[in-house]
mmCIF file of C-alpha atoms in Angstrom:
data_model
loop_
_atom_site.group_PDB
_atom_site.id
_atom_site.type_symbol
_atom_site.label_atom_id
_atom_site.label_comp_id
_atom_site.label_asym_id
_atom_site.label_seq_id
_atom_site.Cartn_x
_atom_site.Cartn_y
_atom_site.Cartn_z
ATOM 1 C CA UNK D 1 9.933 -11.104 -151.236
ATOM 2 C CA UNK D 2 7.066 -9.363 -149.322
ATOM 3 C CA UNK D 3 3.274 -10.797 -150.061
ATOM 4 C CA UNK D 4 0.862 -8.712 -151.921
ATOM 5 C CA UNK D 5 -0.557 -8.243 -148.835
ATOM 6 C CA UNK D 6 1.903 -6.669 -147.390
ATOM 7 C CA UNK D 7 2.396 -4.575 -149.793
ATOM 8 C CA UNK D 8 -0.960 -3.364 -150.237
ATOM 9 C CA UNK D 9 -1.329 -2.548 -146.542
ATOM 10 C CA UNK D 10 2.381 -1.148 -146.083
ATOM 11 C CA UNK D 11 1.630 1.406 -149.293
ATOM 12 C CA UNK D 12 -2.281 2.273 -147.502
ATOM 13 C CA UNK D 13 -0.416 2.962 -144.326
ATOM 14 C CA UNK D 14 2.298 4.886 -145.727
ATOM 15 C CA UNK D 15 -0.275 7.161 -147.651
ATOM 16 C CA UNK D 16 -1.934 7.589 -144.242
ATOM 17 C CA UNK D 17 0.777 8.804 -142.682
ATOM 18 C CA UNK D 18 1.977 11.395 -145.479
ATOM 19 C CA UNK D 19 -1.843 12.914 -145.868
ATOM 20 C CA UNK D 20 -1.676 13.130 -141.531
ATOM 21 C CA UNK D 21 1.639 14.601 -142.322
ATOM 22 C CA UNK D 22 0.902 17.143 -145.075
ATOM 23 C CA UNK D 23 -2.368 18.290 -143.611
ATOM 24 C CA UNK D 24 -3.872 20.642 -141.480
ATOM 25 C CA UNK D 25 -6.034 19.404 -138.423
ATOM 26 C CA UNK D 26 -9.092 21.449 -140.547
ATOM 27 C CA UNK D 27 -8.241 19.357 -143.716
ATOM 28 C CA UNK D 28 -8.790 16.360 -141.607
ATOM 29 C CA UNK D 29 -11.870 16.792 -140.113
ATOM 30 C CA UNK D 30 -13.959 19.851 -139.154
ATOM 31 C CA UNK D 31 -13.613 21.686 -135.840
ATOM 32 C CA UNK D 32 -16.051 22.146 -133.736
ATOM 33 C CA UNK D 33 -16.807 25.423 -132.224
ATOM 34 C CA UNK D 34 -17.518 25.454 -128.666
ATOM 35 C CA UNK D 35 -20.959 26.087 -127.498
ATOM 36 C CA UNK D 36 -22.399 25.667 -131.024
ATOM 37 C CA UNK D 37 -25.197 22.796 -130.038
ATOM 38 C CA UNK D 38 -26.234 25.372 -127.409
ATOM 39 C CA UNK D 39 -26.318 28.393 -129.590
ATOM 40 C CA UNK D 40 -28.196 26.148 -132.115
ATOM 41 C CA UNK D 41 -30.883 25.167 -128.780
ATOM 42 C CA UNK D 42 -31.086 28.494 -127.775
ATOM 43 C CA UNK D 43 -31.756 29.392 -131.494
ATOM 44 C CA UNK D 44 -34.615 26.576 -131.537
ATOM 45 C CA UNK D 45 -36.384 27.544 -128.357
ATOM 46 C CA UNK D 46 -35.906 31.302 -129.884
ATOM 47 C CA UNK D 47 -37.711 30.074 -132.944
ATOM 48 C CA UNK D 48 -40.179 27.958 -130.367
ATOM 49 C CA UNK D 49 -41.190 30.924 -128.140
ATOM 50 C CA UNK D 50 -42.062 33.078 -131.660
ATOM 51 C CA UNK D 51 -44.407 30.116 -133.143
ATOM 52 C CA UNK D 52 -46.234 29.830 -130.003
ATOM 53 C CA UNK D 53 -46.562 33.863 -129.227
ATOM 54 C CA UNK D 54 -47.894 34.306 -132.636
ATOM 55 C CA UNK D 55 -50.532 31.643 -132.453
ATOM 56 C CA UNK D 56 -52.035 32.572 -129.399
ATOM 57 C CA UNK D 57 -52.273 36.556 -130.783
ATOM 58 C CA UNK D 58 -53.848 35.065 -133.304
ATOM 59 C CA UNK D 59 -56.014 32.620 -131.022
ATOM 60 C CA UNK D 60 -56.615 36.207 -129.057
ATOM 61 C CA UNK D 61 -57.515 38.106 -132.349
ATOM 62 C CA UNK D 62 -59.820 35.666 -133.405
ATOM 63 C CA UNK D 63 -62.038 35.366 -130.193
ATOM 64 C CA UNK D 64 -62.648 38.939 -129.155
ATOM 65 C CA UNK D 65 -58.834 40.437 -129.305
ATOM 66 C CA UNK D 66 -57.591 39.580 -126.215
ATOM 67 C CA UNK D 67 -57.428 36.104 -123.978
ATOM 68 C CA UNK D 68 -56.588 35.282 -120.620
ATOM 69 C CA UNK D 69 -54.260 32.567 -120.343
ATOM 70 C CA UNK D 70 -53.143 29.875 -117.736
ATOM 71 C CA UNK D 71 -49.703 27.740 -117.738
ATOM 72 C CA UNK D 72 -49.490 24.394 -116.151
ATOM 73 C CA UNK D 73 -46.463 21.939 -115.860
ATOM 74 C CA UNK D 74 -46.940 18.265 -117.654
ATOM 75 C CA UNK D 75 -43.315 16.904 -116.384
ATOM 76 C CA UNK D 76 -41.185 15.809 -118.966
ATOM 77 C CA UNK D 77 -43.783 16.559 -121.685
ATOM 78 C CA UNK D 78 -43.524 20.031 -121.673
ATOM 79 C CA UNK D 79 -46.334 22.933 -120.430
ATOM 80 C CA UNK D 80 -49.898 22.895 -121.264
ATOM 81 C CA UNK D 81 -51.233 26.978 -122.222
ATOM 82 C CA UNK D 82 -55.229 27.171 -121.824
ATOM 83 C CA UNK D 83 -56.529 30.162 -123.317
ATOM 84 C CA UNK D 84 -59.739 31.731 -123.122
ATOM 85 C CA UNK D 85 -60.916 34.524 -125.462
ATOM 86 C CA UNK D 86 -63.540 37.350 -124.662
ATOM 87 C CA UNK D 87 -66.012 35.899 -126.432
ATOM 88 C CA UNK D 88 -65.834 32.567 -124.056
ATOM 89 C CA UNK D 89 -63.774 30.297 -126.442
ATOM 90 C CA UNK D 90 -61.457 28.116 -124.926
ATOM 91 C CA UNK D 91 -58.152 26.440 -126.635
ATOM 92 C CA UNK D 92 -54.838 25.193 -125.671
ATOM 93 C CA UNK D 93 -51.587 24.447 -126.996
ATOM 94 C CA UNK D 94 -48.090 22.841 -125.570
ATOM 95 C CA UNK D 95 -44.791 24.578 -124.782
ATOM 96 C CA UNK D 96 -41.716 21.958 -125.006
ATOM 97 C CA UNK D 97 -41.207 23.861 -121.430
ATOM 98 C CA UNK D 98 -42.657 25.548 -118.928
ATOM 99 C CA UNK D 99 -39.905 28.507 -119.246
ATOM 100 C CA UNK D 100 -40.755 28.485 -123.413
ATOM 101 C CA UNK D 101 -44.539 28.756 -122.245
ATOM 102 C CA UNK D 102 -44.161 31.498 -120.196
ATOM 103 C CA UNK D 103 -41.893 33.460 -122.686
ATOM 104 C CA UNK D 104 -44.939 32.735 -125.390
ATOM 105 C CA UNK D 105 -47.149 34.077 -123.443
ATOM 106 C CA UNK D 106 -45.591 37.123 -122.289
ATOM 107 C CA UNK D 107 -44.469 38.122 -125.807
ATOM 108 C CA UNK D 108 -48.342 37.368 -126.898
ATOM 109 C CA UNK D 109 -49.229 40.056 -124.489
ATOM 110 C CA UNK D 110 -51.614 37.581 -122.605
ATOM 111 C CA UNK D 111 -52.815 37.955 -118.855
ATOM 112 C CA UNK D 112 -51.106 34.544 -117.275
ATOM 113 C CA UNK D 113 -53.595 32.979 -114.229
ATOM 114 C CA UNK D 114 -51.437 31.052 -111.728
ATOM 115 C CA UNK D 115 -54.798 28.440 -111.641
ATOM 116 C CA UNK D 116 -57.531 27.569 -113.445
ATOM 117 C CA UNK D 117 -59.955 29.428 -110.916
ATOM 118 C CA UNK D 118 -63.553 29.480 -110.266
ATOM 119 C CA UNK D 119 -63.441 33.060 -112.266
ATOM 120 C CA UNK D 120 -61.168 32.215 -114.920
ATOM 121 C CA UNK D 121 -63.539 29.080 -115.427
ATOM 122 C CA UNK D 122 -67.174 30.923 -115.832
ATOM 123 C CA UNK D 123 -65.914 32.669 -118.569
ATOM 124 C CA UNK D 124 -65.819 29.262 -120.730
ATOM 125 C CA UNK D 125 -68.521 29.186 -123.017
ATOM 126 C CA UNK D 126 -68.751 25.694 -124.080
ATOM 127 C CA UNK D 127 -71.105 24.757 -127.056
ATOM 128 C CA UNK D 128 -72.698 21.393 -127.892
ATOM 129 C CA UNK D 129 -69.738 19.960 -128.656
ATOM 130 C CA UNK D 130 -68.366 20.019 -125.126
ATOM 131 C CA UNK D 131 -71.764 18.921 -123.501
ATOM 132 C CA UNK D 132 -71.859 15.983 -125.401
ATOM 133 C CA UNK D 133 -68.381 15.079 -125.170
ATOM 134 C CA UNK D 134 -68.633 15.555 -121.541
ATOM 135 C CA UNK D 135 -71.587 13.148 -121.034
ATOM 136 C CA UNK D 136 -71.048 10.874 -123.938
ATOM 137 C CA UNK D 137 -74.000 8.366 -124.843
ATOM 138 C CA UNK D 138 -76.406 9.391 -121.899
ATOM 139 C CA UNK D 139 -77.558 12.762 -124.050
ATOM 140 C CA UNK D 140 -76.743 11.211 -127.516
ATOM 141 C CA UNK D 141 -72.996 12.664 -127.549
ATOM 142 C CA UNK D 142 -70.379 10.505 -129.916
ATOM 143 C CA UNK D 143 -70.371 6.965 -129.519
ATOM 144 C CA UNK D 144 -67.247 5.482 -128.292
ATOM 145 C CA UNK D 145 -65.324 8.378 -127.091
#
């Protein structure tokens, strides 16, 4: 006479085998579609791209209606944008890529520098703010940082 044991695990394995039997391969488990993580990426950096276009039009709009834009590589971390407006206001924002960056800022409609020139630069119209940031506690600037 077989254990209970035995015949618990010989009735779990025959069930097995009939559902494997019985079923479809899509019953089982779902199929995966080729390619869809990379149509799901390429969807992501679509989605990317738009976010970052539409902030810096709206940086632009905000400072004068148009900017001026550089793009500089940060490795792994992604691209680093620095805009400047027409009025002299400066901002920047990341791109998970220097490819996404690019795309952002073409779509924005933005005039890309290759470097942070000497021209580029005297536009910048930094405020107090900046100044004391930049010198810290020798003109009274914030205290620690």
């Amino acid at each position: 006479m077989p254990s209970t044991l035995a015949l618990l695990v010989g009735s779990i394995v025959v069930m097995t085998d009939e559902k494997r039997a019985g079923a479809s391969r899509s019953d089982q488990e779902p199929e995966r579609t080729p390619g869809g993580r990379e149509r799901w990426a390429a969807l992501a950096d679509r989605w990317r791209t738009a976010r970052l276009a539409r902030q810096i039009r709206d940086f632009a709009k905000r400072h004068g209606g148009n900017a001026e834009g550089q793009l500089a590589y940060l490795g792994q971390v992604g691209a680093r944008i620095v805009l400047v407006g027409e009025n002299g206001q400066w901002g920047d924002l990341t791109a998970p890529s220097y490819q996404l960056g690019r795309q952002a800022l073409e779509r924005a409609g933005i005039q890309v520098r290759e470097s942070f020139d000497g021209e580029l630069a005297a536009k910048v119209r930094t405020g107090r703010y900046e100044w004391s940031r930049m010198a810290g506690m020798q003109i009274g600037g914030p205290r620690g940082g």
